[in-house]
Tab-separated table of C-alpha atoms and ligand atoms in Angstrom:
chain	number	residue	atom	x	y	z
A	4	MET	CA	95.398	123.380	98.639
A	5	GLU	CA	94.038	126.867	99.173
A	6	ARG	CA	90.496	125.735	98.464
A	7	GLU	CA	90.737	122.855	100.983
A	8	ASN	CA	92.305	125.143	103.571
A	9	LEU	CA	89.487	127.635	103.090
A	10	SER	CA	86.556	125.296	102.812
A	11	MET	CA	87.228	122.157	104.847
A	12	ALA	CA	86.768	121.660	108.570
A	13	SER	CA	90.270	122.028	109.925
A	14	VAL	CA	90.354	118.629	111.638
A	15	TYR	CA	93.204	117.128	109.627
A	16	TRP	CA	96.921	117.764	109.883
A	17	LYS	CA	97.702	118.386	106.202
A	18	ARG	CA	100.767	117.063	104.423
A	19	PRO	CA	102.116	119.589	101.920
A	20	LEU	CA	101.257	117.634	98.780
A	21	VAL	CA	98.337	117.080	96.426
A	22	ILE	CA	97.870	113.419	95.504
A	23	THR	CA	96.282	112.942	92.103
A	24	ARG	CA	97.059	109.387	91.008
A	25	GLY	CA	98.007	105.960	92.337
A	26	LYS	CA	99.077	102.566	91.007
A	27	GLY	CA	100.128	99.607	93.130
A	28	ALA	CA	102.297	100.865	95.990
A	29	LEU	CA	103.007	104.174	94.236
A	30	LEU	CA	101.318	107.569	94.419
A	31	TRP	CA	101.958	110.671	92.325
A	32	ASP	CA	101.424	114.302	93.239
A	33	ALA	CA	100.093	117.106	91.036
A	34	ASP	CA	103.647	117.885	89.816
A	35	GLY	CA	104.180	114.280	88.755
A	36	LYS	CA	106.538	113.428	91.644
A	37	GLU	CA	106.442	109.744	92.629
A	38	TYR	CA	106.106	108.407	96.191
A	39	ILE	CA	106.257	104.930	97.700
A	40	ASP	CA	103.141	104.731	99.836
A	41	CYS	CA	103.796	103.219	103.260
A	42	THR	CA	100.563	104.722	104.585
A	43	GLY	CA	98.347	102.505	102.383
A	44	ASN	CA	95.948	105.403	102.832
A	45	TYR	CA	95.767	104.619	106.569
A	46	GLY	CA	95.684	100.886	105.982
A	47	VAL	CA	92.948	100.938	103.346
A	48	ALA	CA	94.850	100.104	100.149
A	49	ILE	CA	95.804	96.459	100.892
A	50	THR	CA	95.444	95.442	97.244
A	51	GLY	CA	97.393	98.525	96.163
A	52	HIS	CA	96.068	101.625	94.484
A	53	CYS	CA	93.737	100.970	91.544
A	54	HIS	CA	94.235	97.191	91.361
A	55	PRO	CA	92.816	96.287	87.914
A	56	ARG	CA	90.457	93.644	89.351
A	57	ILE	CA	88.934	96.144	91.796
A	58	VAL	CA	88.669	98.892	89.172
A	59	GLU	CA	86.984	96.478	86.766
A	60	ALA	CA	84.497	95.291	89.415
A	61	VAL	CA	83.605	98.872	90.376
A	62	LYS	CA	83.179	99.937	86.742
A	63	ALA	CA	80.985	96.950	85.886
A	64	GLN	CA	78.773	97.448	88.947
A	65	ALA	CA	78.535	101.227	88.426
A	66	GLU	CA	77.063	100.591	84.991
A	67	LYS	CA	74.433	98.229	86.447
A	68	LEU	CA	73.249	99.779	89.725
A	69	LEU	CA	74.742	102.414	92.041
A	70	SER	CA	72.548	102.208	95.125
A	71	CYS	CA	70.249	99.654	96.700
A	72	HIS	CA	68.862	99.974	100.215
A	73	GLY	CA	69.055	97.055	102.647
A	74	THR	CA	65.260	96.660	102.518
A	75	PHE	CA	65.737	95.247	98.992
A	76	TYR	CA	67.661	92.099	98.113
A	77	ASN	CA	70.646	92.620	95.821
A	78	ASP	CA	72.887	90.275	93.813
A	79	ALA	CA	76.197	92.121	94.472
A	80	ARG	CA	75.487	92.180	98.216
A	81	SER	CA	74.632	88.481	98.445
A	82	GLU	CA	77.715	87.558	96.400
A	83	PHE	CA	79.918	89.520	98.806
A	84	LEU	CA	78.228	88.020	101.894
A	85	GLY	CA	78.827	84.524	100.540
A	86	LYS	CA	82.544	85.242	100.094
A	87	LEU	CA	82.837	86.886	103.497
A	88	MET	CA	81.131	84.041	105.350
A	89	ALA	CA	83.436	81.539	103.666
A	90	LEU	CA	86.338	83.384	105.335
A	91	THR	CA	85.024	84.090	108.834
A	92	PRO	CA	85.247	81.331	111.470
A	93	ASP	CA	82.312	78.881	111.727
A	94	GLY	CA	79.591	80.412	113.825
A	95	LEU	CA	80.435	84.002	112.955
A	96	ASP	CA	77.857	83.967	110.239
A	97	ARG	CA	75.732	87.119	110.287
A	98	ALA	CA	76.842	90.575	109.196
A	99	PHE	CA	75.634	94.141	109.324
A	100	LEU	CA	77.016	96.273	106.508
A	101	SER	CA	77.779	99.957	106.980
A	102	ASN	CA	80.203	102.558	105.657
A	103	SER	CA	83.126	103.142	108.027
A	104	GLY	CA	85.090	101.752	110.928
A	105	SER	CA	83.311	103.917	113.477
A	106	GLU	CA	79.963	102.754	112.190
A	107	ALA	CA	81.030	99.103	112.422
A	108	VAL	CA	82.022	99.724	116.065
A	109	GLU	CA	78.820	101.662	116.872
A	110	PHE	CA	76.802	98.701	115.702
A	111	ALA	CA	78.961	96.235	117.675
A	112	LEU	CA	78.371	98.251	120.867
A	113	LYS	CA	74.610	98.479	120.338
A	114	LEU	CA	74.495	94.772	119.551
A	115	ALA	CA	76.433	93.889	122.711
A	116	ARG	CA	74.017	95.915	124.831
A	117	LYS	CA	70.895	94.581	123.167
A	118	SER	CA	71.914	90.919	123.152
A	119	THR	CA	73.093	90.825	126.774
A	120	GLY	CA	70.623	93.312	128.285
A	121	ARG	CA	73.628	94.910	130.004
A	122	ALA	CA	75.174	98.331	129.426
A	123	GLY	CA	78.820	98.108	130.532
A	124	ILE	CA	81.643	98.049	127.993
A	125	ILE	CA	85.283	97.549	128.960
A	126	ALA	CA	87.824	98.952	126.513
A	127	MET	CA	91.624	99.132	126.563
A	128	MET	CA	93.928	101.969	127.482
A	129	GLY	CA	95.592	103.023	124.240
A	130	GLY	CA	92.678	101.586	122.252
A	131	PHE	CA	91.309	103.344	119.193
A	132	HIS	CA	87.852	102.576	117.809
A	133	GLY	CA	86.815	105.756	116.011
A	134	LYS	CA	85.467	109.201	116.787
A	135	THR	CA	81.660	109.050	116.624
A	136	MET	CA	80.128	109.327	120.091
A	137	GLY	CA	79.795	105.592	120.855
A	138	ALA	CA	83.084	104.586	119.255
A	139	LEU	CA	84.769	107.582	120.898
A	140	SER	CA	83.553	106.369	124.284
A	141	ALA	CA	85.587	103.190	123.683
A	142	THR	CA	88.588	105.127	122.327
A	143	TRP	CA	91.210	105.916	124.966
A	144	ASN	CA	93.084	109.079	123.963
A	145	LYS	CA	92.005	112.026	126.113
A	146	LYS	CA	92.862	114.455	123.310
A	147	TYR	CA	90.028	112.985	121.236
A	148	ARG	CA	87.577	112.553	124.112
A	149	ALA	CA	87.835	115.537	126.429
A	150	PRO	CA	86.333	118.279	124.200
A	151	PHE	CA	83.180	116.222	123.626
A	152	GLU	CA	82.305	114.979	127.088
A	153	PRO	CA	79.991	113.776	128.459
A	154	LEU	CA	80.355	110.683	126.295
A	155	VAL	CA	78.182	107.553	126.375
A	156	PRO	CA	77.970	106.249	129.959
A	157	GLY	CA	79.031	102.740	130.970
A	158	PHE	CA	82.552	102.639	129.506
A	159	LYS	CA	85.675	101.731	131.479
A	160	HIS	CA	89.290	101.384	130.316
A	161	VAL	CA	91.873	98.914	131.595
A	162	PRO	CA	95.588	98.535	130.761
A	163	TYR	CA	96.170	96.655	127.483
A	164	GLY	CA	97.864	93.349	128.144
A	165	LYS	CA	97.044	93.085	131.880
A	166	ILE	CA	94.457	90.348	132.320
A	167	GLU	CA	94.230	90.760	136.117
A	168	ARG	CA	93.055	94.364	135.750
A	169	LEU	CA	90.393	93.299	133.282
A	170	GLU	CA	89.227	90.615	135.693
A	171	GLU	CA	88.903	93.173	138.486
A	172	VAL	CA	86.616	95.555	136.603
A	173	ILE	CA	84.191	93.018	135.101
A	174	GLY	CA	80.914	93.480	136.949
A	175	ASP	CA	77.286	92.333	136.866
A	176	ASP	CA	76.498	95.026	134.303
A	177	THR	CA	79.346	94.233	131.885
A	178	ALA	CA	78.104	93.415	128.395
A	179	ALA	CA	81.387	93.176	126.490
A	180	VAL	CA	85.094	93.746	126.250
A	181	ILE	CA	86.371	95.514	123.127
A	182	ALA	CA	89.988	95.407	121.966
A	183	GLU	CA	92.233	95.594	118.924
A	184	PRO	CA	94.330	92.401	118.508
A	185	ILE	CA	97.272	94.753	117.864
A	186	GLN	CA	96.813	98.410	118.784
A	187	GLY	CA	97.387	100.500	115.673
A	188	GLU	CA	96.791	104.178	116.296
A	189	SER	CA	98.522	104.175	119.672
A	190	GLY	CA	101.802	102.825	118.318
A	191	ILE	CA	101.637	99.242	116.931
A	192	ASN	CA	101.407	97.561	120.320
A	193	VAL	CA	101.527	93.781	120.045
A	194	PRO	CA	100.021	92.289	123.237
A	195	PRO	CA	101.819	89.732	125.416
A	196	ARG	CA	101.497	86.220	123.940
A	197	ASP	CA	98.869	85.001	126.429
A	198	PHE	CA	96.675	88.128	126.587
A	199	LEU	CA	94.099	87.390	123.890
A	200	PRO	CA	93.625	83.725	124.882
A	201	ALA	CA	93.267	84.781	128.542
A	202	MET	CA	90.767	87.457	127.552
A	203	ARG	CA	88.737	84.869	125.602
A	204	GLU	CA	88.755	82.500	128.568
A	205	LEU	CA	87.754	85.220	130.982
A	206	CYS	CA	84.871	86.404	128.778
A	207	ASP	CA	83.587	82.820	128.538
A	208	ALA	CA	83.897	82.252	132.272
A	209	ARG	CA	82.040	85.478	133.099
A	210	GLY	CA	79.443	85.249	130.312
A	211	ILE	CA	80.425	88.441	128.523
A	212	LEU	CA	81.056	89.112	124.851
A	213	LEU	CA	84.426	89.631	123.221
A	214	ILE	CA	84.425	92.262	120.474
A	215	LEU	CA	87.596	92.309	118.353
A	216	ASP	CA	88.169	95.440	116.335
A	217	GLU	CA	90.122	94.238	113.278
A	218	ILE	CA	89.492	97.423	111.353
A	219	GLN	CA	93.244	98.053	111.027
A	220	THR	CA	94.650	94.536	111.543
A	221	GLY	CA	92.117	92.680	109.399
A	222	LEU	CA	92.311	90.963	106.037
A	223	GLY	CA	95.902	89.879	105.727
A	224	ARG	CA	97.720	92.927	107.066
A	225	THR	CA	99.432	91.043	109.929
A	226	GLY	CA	100.271	87.962	107.861
A	227	LYS	CA	97.016	86.107	108.632
A	228	MET	CA	93.586	86.838	107.185
A	229	PHE	CA	92.478	87.914	110.686
A	230	ALA	CA	95.008	88.864	113.358
A	231	PHE	CA	93.158	86.775	115.973
A	232	GLU	CA	94.423	83.667	114.134
A	233	HIS	CA	97.913	84.376	115.535
A	234	TRP	CA	96.543	83.538	118.984
A	235	GLY	CA	93.937	80.892	118.072
A	236	VAL	CA	91.191	83.067	119.539
A	237	GLU	CA	87.804	83.873	118.007
A	238	PRO	CA	85.618	86.843	118.906
A	239	ASP	CA	81.846	86.913	119.430
A	240	ILE	CA	81.631	90.119	117.412
A	241	LEU	CA	84.143	91.165	114.757
A	242	CYS	CA	84.553	94.660	113.281
A	243	LEU	CA	86.086	95.178	109.842
A	244	SER	CA	86.427	98.210	107.608
A	245	LYS	CA	89.340	100.151	106.041
A	246	SER	CA	90.716	97.594	103.569
A	247	ILE	CA	87.657	95.452	102.983
A	248	ALA	CA	86.561	97.219	99.802
A	249	SER	CA	90.068	98.382	98.762
A	250	GLY	CA	89.143	102.045	99.162
A	251	LEU	CA	85.398	102.238	98.761
A	252	PRO	CA	83.682	103.046	102.056
A	253	MET	CA	82.495	99.951	103.908
A	254	GLY	CA	82.147	98.833	107.503
A	255	VAL	CA	81.255	95.268	108.466
A	256	THR	CA	80.206	93.912	111.844
A	257	VAL	CA	80.042	90.115	111.996
A	258	ALA	CA	78.480	88.227	114.899
A	259	ARG	CA	77.169	84.863	115.879
A	260	ASN	CA	73.580	84.201	114.875
A	261	GLU	CA	72.232	84.026	118.441
A	262	ILE	CA	73.741	87.446	119.164
A	263	MET	CA	72.546	89.070	115.939
A	264	SER	CA	69.048	87.621	116.320
A	265	SER	CA	68.506	89.763	119.431
A	266	LEU	CA	67.849	92.720	117.112
A	267	ARG	CA	64.395	93.497	115.782
A	268	VAL	CA	63.508	95.118	112.452
A	269	GLY	CA	64.198	98.860	112.615
A	270	GLU	CA	66.544	98.771	115.621
A	271	HIS	CA	69.487	99.662	113.414
A	272	SER	CA	69.970	100.702	109.776
A	273	SER	CA	72.240	102.602	107.409
A	274	THR	CA	71.057	104.109	104.124
A	275	PHE	CA	74.235	103.403	102.160
A	276	GLY	CA	75.314	100.256	104.062
A	277	GLY	CA	75.766	97.241	101.776
A	278	GLY	CA	75.486	99.358	98.626
A	279	PRO	CA	76.176	97.423	95.413
A	280	VAL	CA	79.340	99.275	94.304
A	281	ALA	CA	81.059	98.856	97.682
A	282	CYS	CA	79.960	95.201	97.758
A	283	ALA	CA	81.353	94.585	94.265
A	284	ALA	CA	84.665	96.157	95.315
A	285	ALA	CA	84.680	94.064	98.511
A	286	SER	CA	83.973	90.821	96.608
A	287	ALA	CA	86.862	91.583	94.261
A	288	THR	CA	89.082	92.448	97.255
A	289	LEU	CA	88.413	89.081	98.902
A	290	ASP	CA	89.134	87.298	95.597
A	291	VAL	CA	92.424	89.156	95.111
A	292	LEU	CA	93.480	88.551	98.729
A	293	GLN	CA	93.062	84.809	98.332
A	294	GLU	CA	94.141	84.319	94.736
A	295	GLU	CA	97.294	86.409	95.153
A	296	ARG	CA	97.974	84.902	98.622
A	297	LEU	CA	98.369	88.378	100.081
A	298	PRO	CA	98.278	87.374	103.789
A	299	GLU	CA	101.190	84.927	103.296
A	300	LYS	CA	103.056	87.501	101.250
A	301	ALA	CA	102.483	90.145	103.933
A	302	ALA	CA	104.056	87.796	106.488
A	303	GLU	CA	107.086	87.209	104.270
A	304	LYS	CA	107.546	90.857	103.271
A	305	GLY	CA	107.016	91.968	106.848
A	306	ARG	CA	109.840	89.703	108.039
A	307	HIS	CA	112.078	91.063	105.277
A	308	LEU	CA	111.346	94.681	106.211
A	309	ILE	CA	111.599	94.164	109.967
A	310	GLU	CA	115.029	92.565	109.445
A	311	ALA	CA	116.173	95.619	107.475
A	312	LEU	CA	114.767	97.926	110.154
A	313	GLN	CA	116.539	95.994	112.930
A	314	VAL	CA	119.805	96.692	111.095
A	315	LEU	CA	118.928	100.408	111.260
A	316	LYS	CA	118.188	100.065	114.952
A	317	ASP	CA	121.706	98.756	115.517
A	318	LYS	CA	123.047	101.687	113.493
A	319	TYR	CA	121.056	104.604	114.940
A	320	SER	CA	120.654	105.095	118.663
A	321	ILE	CA	117.619	107.327	118.026
A	322	ILE	CA	115.564	104.184	117.300
A	323	ARG	CA	114.137	102.821	120.523
A	324	GLU	CA	112.245	99.820	119.130
A	325	VAL	CA	111.058	98.155	115.925
A	326	ARG	CA	107.879	96.109	116.354
A	327	GLY	CA	104.913	94.673	114.493
A	328	LEU	CA	103.530	91.690	112.616
A	329	GLY	CA	103.356	91.257	108.848
A	330	LEU	CA	103.057	94.630	107.160
A	331	MET	CA	101.813	96.425	110.283
A	332	ILE	CA	105.032	97.891	111.616
A	333	GLY	CA	106.013	100.592	114.083
A	334	ILE	CA	109.411	102.211	114.557
A	335	GLN	CA	109.555	103.969	117.897
A	336	LEU	CA	112.041	106.827	118.024
A	337	ARG	CA	113.333	108.684	121.055
A	338	PHE	CA	111.758	111.989	119.952
A	339	ASP	CA	108.922	113.618	118.017
A	340	ILE	CA	108.827	112.158	114.488
A	341	LEU	CA	107.321	115.042	112.513
A	342	ASN	CA	110.686	115.976	110.934
A	343	VAL	CA	111.296	112.368	109.949
A	344	LEU	CA	107.921	112.205	108.173
A	345	LEU	CA	108.581	115.447	106.289
A	346	ARG	CA	112.162	114.563	105.327
A	347	ALA	CA	110.992	111.155	104.039
A	348	LEU	CA	108.193	112.797	102.078
A	349	ASP	CA	110.784	115.020	100.429
A	350	LYS	CA	112.721	111.896	99.438
A	351	GLY	CA	109.629	110.207	97.996
A	352	VAL	CA	108.429	107.910	100.800
A	353	LEU	CA	105.171	108.450	102.697
A	354	PHE	CA	104.927	107.237	106.306
A	355	LEU	CA	102.224	107.472	108.954
A	356	ASP	CA	102.590	108.544	112.536
A	357	ALA	CA	101.169	106.751	115.573
A	358	GLY	CA	101.338	109.017	118.551
A	359	ARG	CA	104.210	111.495	118.738
A	360	ASN	CA	107.167	109.162	118.433
A	361	VAL	CA	106.199	106.113	116.379
A	362	VAL	CA	106.640	105.965	112.606
A	363	ARG	CA	103.855	103.649	111.421
A	364	LEU	CA	103.941	101.588	108.230
A	365	LEU	CA	100.763	100.137	106.699
A	366	PRO	CA	101.845	99.696	103.070
A	367	PRO	CA	99.773	97.903	100.417
A	368	LEU	CA	100.322	94.149	100.755
A	369	ILE	CA	101.308	93.999	97.066
A	370	ILE	CA	104.362	96.248	97.672
A	371	GLY	CA	107.522	94.844	96.057
A	372	LYS	CA	110.614	93.759	97.984
A	373	GLY	CA	112.673	96.227	95.947
A	374	GLN	CA	110.314	98.991	97.073
A	375	LEU	CA	110.661	97.874	100.697
A	376	ASP	CA	114.460	97.999	100.347
A	377	ARG	CA	114.131	101.526	98.981
A	378	VAL	CA	111.933	102.435	101.983
A	379	ALA	CA	114.579	101.126	104.402
A	380	SER	CA	117.301	102.986	102.527
A	381	VAL	CA	115.388	106.312	102.581
A	382	LEU	CA	114.640	105.825	106.255
A	383	SER	CA	118.322	105.177	106.886
A	384	ASP	CA	119.247	108.455	105.127
A	385	VAL	CA	116.572	110.390	107.009
A	386	LEU	CA	117.551	108.970	110.403
A	387	GLY	CA	121.216	109.607	109.644
A	388	GLU	CA	120.453	113.260	108.845
A	389	GLU	CA	118.259	113.570	111.917
A	390	GLU	CA	120.862	111.990	114.204
A	391	ALA	CA	123.587	114.265	112.801
A	392	ALA	CA	121.322	117.339	113.262
A	393	ARG	CA	120.677	116.325	116.864
A	394	LEU	CA	124.370	115.769	117.568
A	395	ARG	CA	125.088	119.270	116.184
A	396	GLY	CA	122.511	120.335	118.761
B	410	PLP	C1	91.185	99.932	115.023
B	410	PLP	C2	90.320	101.012	114.453
B	410	PLP	N1	89.026	101.051	114.772
B	410	PLP	C3	88.205	102.001	114.279
B	410	PLP	C4	88.661	102.977	113.427
B	410	PLP	C5	87.738	104.047	112.910
B	410	PLP	O1	87.529	103.912	111.550
B	410	PLP	P1	86.925	105.127	110.682
B	410	PLP	O2	87.964	106.197	110.624
B	410	PLP	O3	86.648	104.497	109.340
B	410	PLP	O4	85.680	105.571	111.348
B	410	PLP	C6	90.011	102.965	113.066
B	410	PLP	C7	90.557	104.010	112.172
B	410	PLP	O5	91.725	104.297	112.136
B	410	PLP	C8	90.860	101.968	113.591
B	410	PLP	O6	92.166	101.920	113.294
């Protein structure tokens, strides 16, 4: 801990524990204490920590070839692309491979500009797309943006869920709209039922592109392989990352052929993008997702957990709202949640925050129902203690 405190850029809020090992939905710290992981490492570990199929695929590939630039063809990369294209909707059939969510978004923004010849991007208030300069320009939170201005020009933000406001700001120079199907970082905000379909219709009517950022919602988390399936809407450009390689760094931007073909050789690249080890891990991830029916299981487990959390809401007035889809769940409290996170950590459950007052859960999709019951029970204890402390004043 001392070494990290001394030597790392101090950009992370640090939890007071050293994680050394993981298996399934469990993590262990350096003292051997066990935790149920409801962070899923920020939504990455959908197949759980160290799923044997992923570990095996990584080991086998590491013994064959560690790196292979995109200017060469590679067997692991083409195998992964085949599996990915079998999953994405018809027409979304070309991908650029990179290494992170921000990079997937950067590429989507460049692609939107190049393919339309227009510069304007409309993003959503509350939206989060990463912290590199282009992605940050689409991200909403002033705390992340203000110290680094001026950002990339041409970005506007409109209220999430209000189609009339979006309609008003679309102009002759608008290239694309970018949105998360469910906003993660800003508090698990599920949009009104008709918002995504209306956004799709509006983009078609005005000849602009729809970029869906499924970096947090993607690959089964919400109970469908892609969250856009809940609304029967398909994007023109799709961003994936986090969970796609079960923990190895990978970003993917998928687009329709006519959009992707606007780019010329050399207009974008990434040294590590589409590397063989990440591709092997991603291939194994897609196999596990389908063979173990993880999206369906996420839907079922999510319903089970949300039911248990609704019971807590009836019990504790400090809960304002429980919301989410599948295993992407937010519990909004009436106050700052830091104490709740620390108390739960003490009791062996790790949660995420989303803003100051939302406890966010992005557990591995393989988490057991017994583990989810334990999570609800720990949360009940923690909220009970917190409510009592508040009543004492
Ligand atoms: C929806 C969304 N987009 C983009 C990003 C940025 O991803 P990364 O941190 O890998 O750059 C995140 C990360 O939390 C995200 O949730």
